[in-house]
Amino acid sequence: MRRTSFAGWPCSIARTMDLLGDWWTPLVLREAFYGITRFDGFQQELGIARTTLAERLRRLVDAGLMEKRAYQTEPVRHDYVLTEMGRDFFGVLAAMNAWGNRWLSGEAGAPVVFEHERCGHHSEAAVVCADCGEPMTAADTRPRMGPGYPKRLAERPDIRERFTR
């Protein structure tokens, strides 16, 4: 069954979800941040079916988040290494981890915390304004049309209303 594609939607959240596609893809990226680079390592850590893993890795390579680097020629075997685009996804995973630690941790506490090597403290992701440094919350942040929003949609009254609430 073919799923709906959000790749053409004028929304970066929808486009990102179109790229991720399912729950396995962010977990593959998580393992890459943990230092896993080999197919068998991903498969062992995640317990994912080999065919599913092969598809997720192919999708990540095709999208530019990972690249394949041969480490053996007979037979050919590859490492899967994060690209700059892939490394930049860390903020998304860190935000998910912070949210999960706050809302889904049991009585024992957070299952995974991040240590910031520069200062040596355990910390978590925080969404802050890149201009003023203040926290951004749903209560004080509004979506607005960016320069890439399609003009044909921007002219629709329902769309204009959506971005002026």
mmCIF file of C-alpha atoms in Angstrom:
data_model
loop_
_atom_site.group_PDB
_atom_site.id
_atom_site.type_symbol
_atom_site.label_atom_id
_atom_site.label_comp_id
_atom_site.label_asym_id
_atom_site.label_seq_id
_atom_site.Cartn_x
_atom_site.Cartn_y
_atom_site.Cartn_z
ATOM 1 C CA MET A 1 0.000 0.000 0.000
ATOM 2 C CA ARG A 2 1.437 3.362 -1.041
ATOM 3 C CA ARG A 3 1.386 6.017 1.646
ATOM 4 C CA THR A 4 0.639 9.657 1.085
ATOM 5 C CA SER A 5 3.738 11.756 0.442
ATOM 6 C CA PHE A 6 4.262 14.998 2.313
ATOM 7 C CA ALA A 7 7.470 15.830 0.411
ATOM 8 C CA GLY A 8 5.781 18.644 -1.527
ATOM 9 C CA TRP A 9 3.910 20.179 1.372
ATOM 10 C CA PRO A 10 4.860 23.729 2.333
ATOM 11 C CA CYS A 11 5.718 22.610 5.869
ATOM 12 C CA SER A 12 9.131 21.536 7.145
ATOM 13 C CA ILE A 13 7.564 19.307 9.807
ATOM 14 C CA ALA A 14 5.553 17.418 7.167
ATOM 15 C CA ARG A 15 8.591 17.150 4.881
ATOM 16 C CA THR A 16 10.727 15.828 7.743
ATOM 17 C CA MET A 17 8.080 13.238 8.615
ATOM 18 C CA ASP A 18 7.919 12.238 4.954
ATOM 19 C CA LEU A 19 11.659 11.627 5.040
ATOM 20 C CA LEU A 20 11.558 9.735 8.345
ATOM 21 C CA GLY A 21 8.545 7.705 7.313
ATOM 22 C CA ASP A 22 8.303 5.506 10.384
ATOM 23 C CA TRP A 23 9.686 4.904 13.873
ATOM 24 C CA TRP A 24 12.710 2.898 12.688
ATOM 25 C CA THR A 25 14.408 5.756 10.847
ATOM 26 C CA PRO A 26 14.977 8.018 13.894
ATOM 27 C CA LEU A 27 16.191 4.962 15.816
ATOM 28 C CA VAL A 28 18.714 4.167 13.079
ATOM 29 C CA LEU A 29 19.906 7.780 13.333
ATOM 30 C CA ARG A 30 20.077 7.465 17.130
ATOM 31 C CA GLU A 31 22.325 4.434 16.797
ATOM 32 C CA ALA A 32 24.527 6.326 14.339
ATOM 33 C CA PHE A 33 24.939 9.062 16.979
ATOM 34 C CA TYR A 34 25.857 6.330 19.475
ATOM 35 C CA GLY A 35 28.684 5.352 17.126
ATOM 36 C CA ILE A 36 27.225 2.419 15.180
ATOM 37 C CA THR A 37 28.321 2.437 11.530
ATOM 38 C CA ARG A 38 27.947 -1.140 10.308
ATOM 39 C CA PHE A 39 24.830 -2.887 9.051
ATOM 40 C CA ASP A 40 25.196 -5.776 11.493
ATOM 41 C CA GLY A 41 25.690 -3.335 14.373
ATOM 42 C CA PHE A 42 22.448 -1.504 13.566
ATOM 43 C CA GLN A 43 20.634 -4.811 13.167
ATOM 44 C CA GLN A 44 21.947 -6.184 16.459
ATOM 45 C CA GLU A 45 21.248 -3.049 18.498
ATOM 46 C CA LEU A 46 17.744 -2.486 17.131
ATOM 47 C CA GLY A 47 16.552 -6.047 16.509
ATOM 48 C CA ILE A 48 15.164 -4.776 13.203
ATOM 49 C CA ALA A 49 14.497 -7.063 10.237
ATOM 50 C CA ARG A 50 17.390 -6.981 7.779
ATOM 51 C CA THR A 51 15.154 -6.023 4.847
ATOM 52 C CA THR A 52 13.616 -3.168 6.854
ATOM 53 C CA LEU A 53 17.049 -1.935 7.935
ATOM 54 C CA ALA A 54 18.376 -2.085 4.372
ATOM 55 C CA GLU A 55 15.445 0.063 3.200
ATOM 56 C CA ARG A 56 15.903 2.617 6.007
ATOM 57 C CA LEU A 57 19.637 2.910 5.366
ATOM 58 C CA ARG A 58 19.020 3.278 1.630
ATOM 59 C CA ARG A 59 16.481 6.034 2.318
ATOM 60 C CA LEU A 60 18.904 7.863 4.628
ATOM 61 C CA VAL A 61 21.717 7.615 2.062
ATOM 62 C CA ASP A 62 19.452 8.743 -0.789
ATOM 63 C CA ALA A 63 18.221 11.697 1.289
ATOM 64 C CA GLY A 64 21.776 12.749 2.150
ATOM 65 C CA LEU A 65 21.721 12.108 5.913
ATOM 66 C CA MET A 66 24.200 9.234 5.668
ATOM 67 C CA GLU A 67 26.815 8.101 3.210
ATOM 68 C CA LYS A 68 28.144 4.653 2.436
ATOM 69 C CA ARG A 69 31.896 4.131 2.712
ATOM 70 C CA ALA A 70 33.405 0.818 1.675
ATOM 71 C CA TYR A 71 35.560 -0.719 4.390
ATOM 72 C CA GLN A 72 35.995 -4.130 2.707
ATOM 73 C CA THR A 73 36.174 -5.183 -0.934
ATOM 74 C CA GLU A 74 35.745 -9.002 -0.895
ATOM 75 C CA PRO A 75 32.830 -9.065 -0.385
ATOM 76 C CA VAL A 76 32.027 -5.362 -0.504
ATOM 77 C CA ARG A 77 30.864 -4.096 2.871
ATOM 78 C CA HIS A 78 30.073 -0.544 3.910
ATOM 79 C CA ASP A 79 30.076 1.731 6.900
ATOM 80 C CA TYR A 80 27.090 4.064 7.138
ATOM 81 C CA VAL A 81 28.368 7.433 8.283
ATOM 82 C CA LEU A 82 26.410 10.549 9.178
ATOM 83 C CA THR A 83 26.851 13.470 6.800
ATOM 84 C CA GLU A 84 26.682 17.097 7.884
ATOM 85 C CA MET A 85 22.939 16.966 7.219
ATOM 86 C CA GLY A 86 22.667 13.823 9.326
ATOM 87 C CA ARG A 87 24.750 15.237 12.183
ATOM 88 C CA ASP A 88 22.481 18.284 12.188
ATOM 89 C CA PHE A 89 19.564 15.962 13.051
ATOM 90 C CA PHE A 90 21.040 15.603 16.544
ATOM 91 C CA GLY A 91 18.992 18.567 17.781
ATOM 92 C CA VAL A 92 15.774 16.806 16.804
ATOM 93 C CA LEU A 93 16.758 13.637 18.666
ATOM 94 C CA ALA A 94 17.946 15.665 21.668
ATOM 95 C CA ALA A 95 14.602 17.485 21.812
ATOM 96 C CA MET A 96 12.738 14.165 21.601
ATOM 97 C CA ASN A 97 14.919 12.784 24.390
ATOM 98 C CA ALA A 98 14.243 15.808 26.623
ATOM 99 C CA TRP A 99 10.486 15.569 26.028
ATOM 100 C CA GLY A 100 10.497 11.800 26.665
ATOM 101 C CA ASN A 101 12.551 12.229 29.844
ATOM 102 C CA ARG A 102 10.062 14.776 31.139
ATOM 103 C CA TRP A 103 6.834 13.026 30.226
ATOM 104 C CA LEU A 104 7.554 9.327 29.771
ATOM 105 C CA SER A 105 10.198 8.467 32.393
ATOM 106 C CA GLY A 106 9.222 6.184 35.211
ATOM 107 C CA GLU A 107 9.865 6.683 38.903
ATOM 108 C CA ALA A 108 13.511 5.707 38.471
ATOM 109 C CA GLY A 109 14.087 8.781 36.321
ATOM 110 C CA ALA A 110 15.388 9.481 32.849
ATOM 111 C CA PRO A 111 16.750 6.407 31.069
ATOM 112 C CA VAL A 112 19.263 8.414 29.005
ATOM 113 C CA VAL A 113 20.781 11.802 29.781
ATOM 114 C CA PHE A 114 23.238 13.795 27.705
ATOM 115 C CA GLU A 115 26.512 15.041 29.078
ATOM 116 C CA HIS A 116 27.783 18.247 27.510
ATOM 117 C CA GLU A 117 31.502 17.585 27.131
ATOM 118 C CA ARG A 118 32.472 21.267 27.084
ATOM 119 C CA CYS A 119 31.182 21.937 30.596
ATOM 120 C CA GLY A 120 30.917 18.382 31.953
ATOM 121 C CA HIS A 121 27.290 18.731 33.061
ATOM 122 C CA HIS A 122 24.278 16.618 32.254
ATOM 123 C CA SER A 123 21.952 18.743 30.206
ATOM 124 C CA GLU A 124 19.041 18.538 27.820
ATOM 125 C CA ALA A 125 17.943 20.214 24.634
ATOM 126 C CA ALA A 126 16.145 23.510 24.970
ATOM 127 C CA VAL A 127 14.401 25.412 22.210
ATOM 128 C CA VAL A 128 15.559 29.009 22.367
ATOM 129 C CA CYS A 129 15.258 31.952 20.033
ATOM 130 C CA ALA A 130 18.363 32.187 17.865
ATOM 131 C CA ASP A 131 18.177 36.012 18.043
ATOM 132 C CA CYS A 132 17.520 36.806 21.705
ATOM 133 C CA GLY A 133 18.369 33.504 23.425
ATOM 134 C CA GLU A 134 15.061 33.379 25.312
ATOM 135 C CA PRO A 135 13.101 30.095 25.502
ATOM 136 C CA MET A 136 10.524 29.552 22.781
ATOM 137 C CA THR A 137 7.242 27.946 23.875
ATOM 138 C CA ALA A 138 3.936 27.206 22.203
ATOM 139 C CA ALA A 139 2.426 30.034 24.243
ATOM 140 C CA ASP A 140 4.729 32.730 22.859
ATOM 141 C CA THR A 141 5.682 31.495 19.384
ATOM 142 C CA ARG A 142 3.605 31.770 16.224
ATOM 143 C CA PRO A 143 4.078 30.139 12.839
ATOM 144 C CA ARG A 144 4.351 32.605 9.977
ATOM 145 C CA MET A 145 4.755 32.132 6.235
ATOM 146 C CA GLY A 146 8.400 32.009 5.244
ATOM 147 C CA PRO A 147 9.886 33.159 1.949
ATOM 148 C CA GLY A 148 9.516 29.665 0.493
ATOM 149 C CA TYR A 149 5.771 29.407 1.094
ATOM 150 C CA PRO A 150 4.024 28.902 -2.290
ATOM 151 C CA LYS A 151 2.449 32.159 -3.490
ATOM 152 C CA ARG A 152 -0.578 30.339 -4.920
ATOM 153 C CA LEU A 153 -1.390 29.044 -1.416
ATOM 154 C CA ALA A 154 -0.432 32.235 0.412
ATOM 155 C CA GLU A 155 -3.198 34.100 -1.418
ATOM 156 C CA ARG A 156 -5.958 31.819 -0.142
ATOM 157 C CA PRO A 157 -8.055 33.392 2.650
ATOM 158 C CA ASP A 158 -8.086 30.195 4.747
ATOM 159 C CA ILE A 159 -4.295 29.999 4.606
ATOM 160 C CA ARG A 160 -3.852 33.689 5.438
ATOM 161 C CA GLU A 161 -6.157 33.217 8.428
ATOM 162 C CA ARG A 162 -4.146 30.216 9.592
ATOM 163 C CA PHE A 163 -0.989 32.317 9.774
ATOM 164 C CA THR A 164 -2.564 35.370 11.425
ATOM 165 C CA ARG A 165 -4.217 33.681 14.405
#
